XYZ file of N, CA and C in Angstrom:
561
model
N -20.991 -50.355 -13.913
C -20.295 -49.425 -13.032
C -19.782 -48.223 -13.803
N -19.260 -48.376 -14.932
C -18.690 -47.290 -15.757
C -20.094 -46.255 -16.115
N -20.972 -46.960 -16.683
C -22.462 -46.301 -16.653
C -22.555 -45.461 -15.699
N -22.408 -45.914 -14.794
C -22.589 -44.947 -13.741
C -21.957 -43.813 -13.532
N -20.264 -44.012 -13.635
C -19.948 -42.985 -13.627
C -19.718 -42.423 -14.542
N -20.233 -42.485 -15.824
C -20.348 -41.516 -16.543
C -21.785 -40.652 -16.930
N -22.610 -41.193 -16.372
C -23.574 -39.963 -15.445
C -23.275 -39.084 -14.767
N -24.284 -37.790 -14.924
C -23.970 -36.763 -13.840
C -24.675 -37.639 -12.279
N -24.152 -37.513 -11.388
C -24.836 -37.315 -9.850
C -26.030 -36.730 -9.389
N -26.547 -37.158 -8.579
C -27.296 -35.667 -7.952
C -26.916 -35.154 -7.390
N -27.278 -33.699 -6.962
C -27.018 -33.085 -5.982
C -26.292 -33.207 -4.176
N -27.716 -34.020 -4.275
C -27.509 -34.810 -2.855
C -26.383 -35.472 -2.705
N -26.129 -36.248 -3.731
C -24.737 -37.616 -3.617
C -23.493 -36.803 -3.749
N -23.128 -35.626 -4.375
C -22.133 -35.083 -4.736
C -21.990 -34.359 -3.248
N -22.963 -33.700 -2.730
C -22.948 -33.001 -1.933
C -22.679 -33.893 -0.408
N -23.091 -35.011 -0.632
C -22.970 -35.538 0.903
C -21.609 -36.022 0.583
N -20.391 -36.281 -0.538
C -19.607 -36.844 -0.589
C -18.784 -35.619 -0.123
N -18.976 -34.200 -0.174
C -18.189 -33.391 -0.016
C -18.340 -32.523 1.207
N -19.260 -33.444 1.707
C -19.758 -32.607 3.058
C -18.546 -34.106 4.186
N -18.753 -34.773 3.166
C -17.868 -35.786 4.441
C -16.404 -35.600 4.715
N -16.012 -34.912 3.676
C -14.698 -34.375 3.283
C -14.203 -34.090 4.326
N -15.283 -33.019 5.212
C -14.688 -32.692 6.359
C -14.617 -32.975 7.490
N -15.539 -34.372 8.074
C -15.248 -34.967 9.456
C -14.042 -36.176 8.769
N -13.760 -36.236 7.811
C -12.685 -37.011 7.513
C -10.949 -36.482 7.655
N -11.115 -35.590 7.106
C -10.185 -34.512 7.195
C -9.713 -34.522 8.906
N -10.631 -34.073 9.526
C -10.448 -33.869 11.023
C -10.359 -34.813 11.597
N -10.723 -36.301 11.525
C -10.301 -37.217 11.892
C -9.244 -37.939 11.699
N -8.612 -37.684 10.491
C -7.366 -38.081 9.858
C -6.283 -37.335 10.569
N -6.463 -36.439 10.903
C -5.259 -35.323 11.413
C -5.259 -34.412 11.767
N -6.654 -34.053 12.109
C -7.172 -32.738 12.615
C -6.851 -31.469 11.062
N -6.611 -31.611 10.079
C -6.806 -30.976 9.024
C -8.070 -30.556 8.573
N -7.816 -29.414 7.854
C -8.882 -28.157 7.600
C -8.814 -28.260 5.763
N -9.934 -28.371 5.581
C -10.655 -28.397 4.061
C -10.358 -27.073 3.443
N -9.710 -26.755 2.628
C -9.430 -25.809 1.859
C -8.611 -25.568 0.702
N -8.891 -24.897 -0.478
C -8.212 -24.646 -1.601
C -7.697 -24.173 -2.147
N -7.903 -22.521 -1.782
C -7.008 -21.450 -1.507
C -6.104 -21.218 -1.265
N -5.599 -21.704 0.068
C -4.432 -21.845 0.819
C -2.997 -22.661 0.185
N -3.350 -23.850 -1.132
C -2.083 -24.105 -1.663
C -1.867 -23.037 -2.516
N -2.099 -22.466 -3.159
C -1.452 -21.033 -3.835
C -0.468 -20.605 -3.150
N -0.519 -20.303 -1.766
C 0.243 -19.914 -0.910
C 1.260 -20.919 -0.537
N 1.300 -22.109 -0.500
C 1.828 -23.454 -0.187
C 2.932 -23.502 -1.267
N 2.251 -23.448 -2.467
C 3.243 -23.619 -4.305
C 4.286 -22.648 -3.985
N 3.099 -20.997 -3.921
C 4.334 -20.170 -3.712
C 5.498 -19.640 -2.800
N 5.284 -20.212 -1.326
C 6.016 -20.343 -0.590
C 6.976 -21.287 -0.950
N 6.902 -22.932 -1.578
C 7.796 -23.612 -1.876
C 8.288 -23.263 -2.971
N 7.962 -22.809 -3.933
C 8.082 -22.295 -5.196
C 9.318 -21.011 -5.546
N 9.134 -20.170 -4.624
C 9.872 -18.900 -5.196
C 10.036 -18.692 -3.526
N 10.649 -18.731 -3.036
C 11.422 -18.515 -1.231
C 12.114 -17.148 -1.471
N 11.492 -16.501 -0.766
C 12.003 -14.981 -0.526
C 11.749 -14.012 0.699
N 12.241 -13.015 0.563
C 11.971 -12.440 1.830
C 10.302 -11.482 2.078
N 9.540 -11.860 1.681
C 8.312 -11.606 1.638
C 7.115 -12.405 2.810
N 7.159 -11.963 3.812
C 7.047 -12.086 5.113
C 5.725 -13.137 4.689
N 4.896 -12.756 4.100
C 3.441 -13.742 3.936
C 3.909 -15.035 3.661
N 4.958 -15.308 2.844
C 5.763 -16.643 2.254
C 6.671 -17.260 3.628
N 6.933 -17.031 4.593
C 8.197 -16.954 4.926
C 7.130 -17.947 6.630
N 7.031 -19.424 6.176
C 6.503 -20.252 7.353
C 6.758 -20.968 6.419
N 6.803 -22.603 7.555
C 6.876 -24.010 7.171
C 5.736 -24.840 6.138
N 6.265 -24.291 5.059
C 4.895 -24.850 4.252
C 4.988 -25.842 4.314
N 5.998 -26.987 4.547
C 5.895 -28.296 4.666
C 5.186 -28.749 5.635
N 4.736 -28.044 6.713
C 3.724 -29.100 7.594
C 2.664 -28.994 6.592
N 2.083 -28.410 5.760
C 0.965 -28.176 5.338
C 1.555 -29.167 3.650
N 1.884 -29.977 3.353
C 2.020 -30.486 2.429
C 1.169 -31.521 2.114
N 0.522 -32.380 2.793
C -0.755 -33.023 2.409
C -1.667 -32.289 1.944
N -1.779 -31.020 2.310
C -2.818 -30.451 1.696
C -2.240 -30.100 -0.146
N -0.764 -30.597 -0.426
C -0.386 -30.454 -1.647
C -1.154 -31.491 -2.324
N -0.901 -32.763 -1.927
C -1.312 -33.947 -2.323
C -2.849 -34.197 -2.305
N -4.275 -33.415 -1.751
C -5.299 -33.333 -1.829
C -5.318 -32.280 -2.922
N -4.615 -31.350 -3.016
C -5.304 -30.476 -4.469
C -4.634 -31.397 -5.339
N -3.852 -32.258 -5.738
C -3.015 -32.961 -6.552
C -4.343 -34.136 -7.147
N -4.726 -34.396 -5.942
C -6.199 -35.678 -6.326
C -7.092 -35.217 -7.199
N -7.192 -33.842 -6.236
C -8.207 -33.004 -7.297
C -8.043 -32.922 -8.740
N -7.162 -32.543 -9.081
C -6.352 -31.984 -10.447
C -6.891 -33.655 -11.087
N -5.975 -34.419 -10.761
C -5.929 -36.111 -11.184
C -7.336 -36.539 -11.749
N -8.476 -36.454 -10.002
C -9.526 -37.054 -10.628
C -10.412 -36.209 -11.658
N -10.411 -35.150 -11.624
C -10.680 -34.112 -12.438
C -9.980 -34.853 -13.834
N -8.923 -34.721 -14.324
C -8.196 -34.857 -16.031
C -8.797 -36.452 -16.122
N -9.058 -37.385 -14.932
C -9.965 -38.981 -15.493
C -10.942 -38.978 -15.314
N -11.987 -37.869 -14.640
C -13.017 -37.372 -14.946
C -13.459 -37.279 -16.539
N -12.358 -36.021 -16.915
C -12.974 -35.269 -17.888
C -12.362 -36.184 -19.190
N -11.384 -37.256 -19.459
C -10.942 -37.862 -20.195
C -11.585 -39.274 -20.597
N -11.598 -40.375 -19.126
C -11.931 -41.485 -19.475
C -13.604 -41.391 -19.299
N -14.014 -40.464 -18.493
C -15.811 -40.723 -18.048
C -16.480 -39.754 -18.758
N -15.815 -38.995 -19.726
C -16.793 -38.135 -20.626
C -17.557 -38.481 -21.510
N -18.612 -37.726 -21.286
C -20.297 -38.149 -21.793
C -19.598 -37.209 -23.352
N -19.899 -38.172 -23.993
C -19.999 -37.609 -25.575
C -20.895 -37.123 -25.905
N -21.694 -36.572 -25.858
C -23.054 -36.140 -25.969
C -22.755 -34.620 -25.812
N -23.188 -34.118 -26.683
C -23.562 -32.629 -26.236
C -24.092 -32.010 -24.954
N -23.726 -31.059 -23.921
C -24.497 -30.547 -22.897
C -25.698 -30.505 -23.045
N -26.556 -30.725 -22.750
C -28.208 -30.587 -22.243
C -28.697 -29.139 -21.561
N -28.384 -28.253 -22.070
C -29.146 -26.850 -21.848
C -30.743 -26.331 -22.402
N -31.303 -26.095 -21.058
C -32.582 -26.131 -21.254
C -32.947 -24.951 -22.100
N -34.071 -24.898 -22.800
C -34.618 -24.530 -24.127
C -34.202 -23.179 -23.577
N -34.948 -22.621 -22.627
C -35.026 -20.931 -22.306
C -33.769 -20.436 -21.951
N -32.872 -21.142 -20.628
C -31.662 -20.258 -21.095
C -30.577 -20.701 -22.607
N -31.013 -21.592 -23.242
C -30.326 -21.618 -24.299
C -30.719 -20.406 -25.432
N -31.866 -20.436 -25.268
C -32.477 -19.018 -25.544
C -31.612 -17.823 -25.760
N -31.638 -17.478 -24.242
C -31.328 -16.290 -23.679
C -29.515 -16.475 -23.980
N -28.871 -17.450 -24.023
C -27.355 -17.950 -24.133
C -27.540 -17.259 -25.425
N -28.064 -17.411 -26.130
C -27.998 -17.449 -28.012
C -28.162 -15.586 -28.139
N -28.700 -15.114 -27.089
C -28.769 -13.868 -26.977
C -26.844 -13.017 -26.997
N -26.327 -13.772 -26.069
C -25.357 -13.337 -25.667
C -23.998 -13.682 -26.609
N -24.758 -14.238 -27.747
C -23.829 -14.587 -28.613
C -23.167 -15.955 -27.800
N -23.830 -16.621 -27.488
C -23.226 -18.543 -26.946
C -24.428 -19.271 -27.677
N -23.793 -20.070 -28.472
C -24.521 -20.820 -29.273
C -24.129 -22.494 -29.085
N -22.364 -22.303 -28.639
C -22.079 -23.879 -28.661
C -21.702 -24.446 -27.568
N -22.922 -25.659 -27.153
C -22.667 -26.087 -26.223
C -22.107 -27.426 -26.499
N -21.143 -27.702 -26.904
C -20.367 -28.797 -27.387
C -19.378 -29.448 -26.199
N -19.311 -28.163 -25.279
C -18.532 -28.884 -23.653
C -18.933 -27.785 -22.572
N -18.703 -28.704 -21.485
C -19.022 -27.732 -20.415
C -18.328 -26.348 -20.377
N -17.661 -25.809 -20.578
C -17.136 -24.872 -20.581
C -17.373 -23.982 -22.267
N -18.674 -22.400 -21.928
C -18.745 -22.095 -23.180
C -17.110 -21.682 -23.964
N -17.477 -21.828 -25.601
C -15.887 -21.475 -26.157
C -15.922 -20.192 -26.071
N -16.995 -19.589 -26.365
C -17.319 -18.058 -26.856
C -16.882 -17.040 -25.344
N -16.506 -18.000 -24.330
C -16.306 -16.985 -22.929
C -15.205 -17.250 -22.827
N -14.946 -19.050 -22.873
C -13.168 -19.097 -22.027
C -12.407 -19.637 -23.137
N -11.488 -18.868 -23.983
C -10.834 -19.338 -25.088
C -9.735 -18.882 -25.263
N -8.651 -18.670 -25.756
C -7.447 -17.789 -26.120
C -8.014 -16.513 -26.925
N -9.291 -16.822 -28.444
C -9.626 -15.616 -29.027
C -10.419 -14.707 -28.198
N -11.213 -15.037 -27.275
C -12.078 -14.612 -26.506
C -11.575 -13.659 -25.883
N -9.914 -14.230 -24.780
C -9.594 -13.186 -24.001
C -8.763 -11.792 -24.407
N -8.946 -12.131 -25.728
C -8.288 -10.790 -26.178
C -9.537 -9.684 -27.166
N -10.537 -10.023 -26.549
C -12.348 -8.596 -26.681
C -12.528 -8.399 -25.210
N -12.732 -7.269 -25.299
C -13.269 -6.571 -24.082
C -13.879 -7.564 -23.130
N -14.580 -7.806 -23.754
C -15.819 -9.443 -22.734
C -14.857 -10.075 -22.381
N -14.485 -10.887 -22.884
C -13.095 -11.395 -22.236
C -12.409 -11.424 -21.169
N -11.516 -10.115 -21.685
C -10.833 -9.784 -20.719
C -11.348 -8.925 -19.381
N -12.294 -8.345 -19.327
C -13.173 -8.474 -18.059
C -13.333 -9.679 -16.977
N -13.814 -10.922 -18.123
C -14.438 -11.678 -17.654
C -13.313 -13.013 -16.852
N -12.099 -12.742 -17.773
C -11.518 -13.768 -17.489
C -10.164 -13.037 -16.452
N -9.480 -12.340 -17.113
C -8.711 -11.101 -16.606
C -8.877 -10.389 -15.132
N -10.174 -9.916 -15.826
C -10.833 -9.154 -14.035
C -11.424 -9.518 -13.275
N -12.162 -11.136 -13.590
C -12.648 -11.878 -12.563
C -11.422 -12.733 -11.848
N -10.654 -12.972 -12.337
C -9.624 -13.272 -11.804
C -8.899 -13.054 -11.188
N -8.357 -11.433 -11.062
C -8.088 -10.719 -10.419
C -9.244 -10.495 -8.665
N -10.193 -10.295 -9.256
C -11.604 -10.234 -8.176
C -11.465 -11.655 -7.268
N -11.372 -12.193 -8.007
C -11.313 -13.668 -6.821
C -10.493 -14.053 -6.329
N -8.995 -13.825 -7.017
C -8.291 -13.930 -6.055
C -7.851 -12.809 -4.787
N -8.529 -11.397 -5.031
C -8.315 -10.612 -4.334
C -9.043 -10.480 -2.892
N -10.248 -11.181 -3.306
C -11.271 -11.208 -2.397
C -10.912 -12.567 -1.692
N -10.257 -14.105 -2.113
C -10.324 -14.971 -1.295
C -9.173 -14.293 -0.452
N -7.850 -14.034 -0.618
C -6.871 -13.792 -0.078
C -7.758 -12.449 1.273
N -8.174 -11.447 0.245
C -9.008 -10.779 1.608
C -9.858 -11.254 2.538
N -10.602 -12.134 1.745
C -11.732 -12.713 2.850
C -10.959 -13.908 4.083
N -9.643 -14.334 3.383
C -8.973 -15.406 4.569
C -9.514 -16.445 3.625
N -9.561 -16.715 2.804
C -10.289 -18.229 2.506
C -10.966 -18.651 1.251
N -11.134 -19.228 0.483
C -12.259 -19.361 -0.844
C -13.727 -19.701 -0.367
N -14.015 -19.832 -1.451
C -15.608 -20.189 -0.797
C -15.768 -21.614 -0.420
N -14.977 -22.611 -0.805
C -15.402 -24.220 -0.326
C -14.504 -24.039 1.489
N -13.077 -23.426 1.075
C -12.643 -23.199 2.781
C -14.046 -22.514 3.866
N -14.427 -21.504 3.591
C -15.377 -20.943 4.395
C -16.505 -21.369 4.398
N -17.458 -22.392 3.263
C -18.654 -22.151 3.412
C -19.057 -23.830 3.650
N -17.624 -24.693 3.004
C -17.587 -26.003 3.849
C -17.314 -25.993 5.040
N -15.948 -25.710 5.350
C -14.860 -25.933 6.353
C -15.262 -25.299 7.805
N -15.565 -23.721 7.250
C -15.559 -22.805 8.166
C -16.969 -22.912 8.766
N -18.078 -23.405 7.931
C -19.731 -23.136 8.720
C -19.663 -24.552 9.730
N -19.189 -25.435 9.017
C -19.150 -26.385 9.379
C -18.404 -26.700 10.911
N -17.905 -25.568 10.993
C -16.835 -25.477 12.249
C -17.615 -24.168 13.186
N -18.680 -23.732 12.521
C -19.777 -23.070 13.121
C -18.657 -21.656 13.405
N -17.750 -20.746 12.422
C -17.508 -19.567 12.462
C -17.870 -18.854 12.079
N -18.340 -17.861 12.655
C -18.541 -16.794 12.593
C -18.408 -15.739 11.065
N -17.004 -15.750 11.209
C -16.404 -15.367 9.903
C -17.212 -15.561 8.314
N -16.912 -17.029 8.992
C -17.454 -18.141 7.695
C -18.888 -17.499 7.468
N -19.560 -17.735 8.087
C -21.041 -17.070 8.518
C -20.685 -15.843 7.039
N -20.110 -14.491 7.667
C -20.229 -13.503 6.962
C -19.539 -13.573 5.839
N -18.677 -14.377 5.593
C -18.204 -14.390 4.437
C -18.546 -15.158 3.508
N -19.316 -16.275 3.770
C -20.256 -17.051 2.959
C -21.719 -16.136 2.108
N -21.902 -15.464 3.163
C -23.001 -14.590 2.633
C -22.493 -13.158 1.682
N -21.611 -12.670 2.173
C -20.890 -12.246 1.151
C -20.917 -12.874 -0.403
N -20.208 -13.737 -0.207
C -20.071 -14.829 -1.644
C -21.444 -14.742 -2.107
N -22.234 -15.274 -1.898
C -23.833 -15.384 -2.143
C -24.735 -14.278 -2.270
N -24.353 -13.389 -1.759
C -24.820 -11.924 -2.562
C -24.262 -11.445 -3.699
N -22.469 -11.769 -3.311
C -21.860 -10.548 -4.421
C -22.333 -11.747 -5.934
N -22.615 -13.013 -5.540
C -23.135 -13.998 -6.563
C -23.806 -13.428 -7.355
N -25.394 -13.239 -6.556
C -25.893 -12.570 -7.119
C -26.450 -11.323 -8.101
N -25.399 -10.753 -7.271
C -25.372 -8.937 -8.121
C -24.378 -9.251 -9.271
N -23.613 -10.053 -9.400
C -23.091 -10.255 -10.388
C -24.005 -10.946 -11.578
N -24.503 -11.796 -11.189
C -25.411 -12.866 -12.391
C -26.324 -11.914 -12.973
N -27.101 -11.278 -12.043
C -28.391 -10.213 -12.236
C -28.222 -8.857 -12.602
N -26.911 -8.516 -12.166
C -26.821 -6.638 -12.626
C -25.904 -6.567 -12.878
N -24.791 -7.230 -13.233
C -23.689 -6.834 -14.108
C -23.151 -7.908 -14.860
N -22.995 -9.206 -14.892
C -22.838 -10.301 -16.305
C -23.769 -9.436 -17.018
N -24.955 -9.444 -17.155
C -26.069 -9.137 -18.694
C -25.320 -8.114 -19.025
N -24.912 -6.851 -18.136
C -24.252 -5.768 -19.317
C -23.110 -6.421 -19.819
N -22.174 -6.875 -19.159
C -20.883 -7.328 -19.242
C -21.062 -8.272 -20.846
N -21.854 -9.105 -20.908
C -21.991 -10.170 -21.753
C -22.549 -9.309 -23.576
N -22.862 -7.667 -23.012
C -23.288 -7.144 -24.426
C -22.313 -6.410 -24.828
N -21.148 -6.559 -24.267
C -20.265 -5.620 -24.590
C -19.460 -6.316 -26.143
């Protein structure tokens, strides 16, 4: 059993476990799948002020504290007790092309050479970590939602919204991976 879970999944299995997320959710309490929205939850309970966006009952919405809380949890016994010792498995060509960009060590999922303390203080960096950060949270808060709220929650609930804002995500994906990471990554 441990074997097991210290394998990656497939696709399929990960994906149907998180696709169930949400007739569970709605059956439990008529609750809505989303991740975004405790930011707003922390900081409403967190810092109470007169700042009108803060200023509702975040406590009905407090289970949804305790589902990002699981997250966090199974995530740190994920990454603690079920970690594959083994080096990442990156295939020959983009390791290649990685080695281009100055990423050479794939020693954990997360490259060092992108997300590090020395990292975020070079230009690359701080773009990457700084201004994407900024970008995503600017855009979920604009778009109403993150991408697992809208492109689980929301298609799944057959909106509209979700619709355009999923595709959004999945373009601006794109133009990012294809026409601006490669410059970004030679800087």
């Amino acid at each position: 059993m441990l074997e097991l879970l210290q394998r990656p999944w497939p696709w399929y299995t990960a994906g149907i476990i998180v696709g169930l997320t949400v007739p569970a959710l709605l059956l439990l309490g008529n609750r809505h799948f989303g991740i975004s929205a405790n930011l707003r939850h922390i900081c409403a309970a967190c810092f109470p002020s007169n700042v009108k966006f803060f200023k509702y009952d975040w406590k009905k919405e407090a289970w949804n504290l305790f589902f990002i809380g699981g997250i966090v949890v199974g995530a740190f016994l994920a990454s603690t007790l079920l970690a594959d010792p083994n080096p990442v498995q990156v295939a020959p060509a983009l390791a290649e092309e990685l080695a281009g960009y100055g990423m050479t060590d794939f020693s954990s999922m997360v490259p060092v050479e992108l997300i590090s303390w020395p990292s975020l203080f070079t230009l690359r960096g701080f773009i990457l970590l700084v201004g994407g950060g900024f970008l995503v949270g600017f855009g979920t808060r604009y778009a109403g939602g993150c991408t697992s709220g809208h492109a689980i929650m929301g298609l799944s609930n057959l909106q509209w919204p979700s619709l355009v804002a999923t595709c959004c995500f999945m373009a601006g994906g794109f133009i990012m991976a294809n026409l601006i990471l490669p410059f970004i990554m030679q800087l």
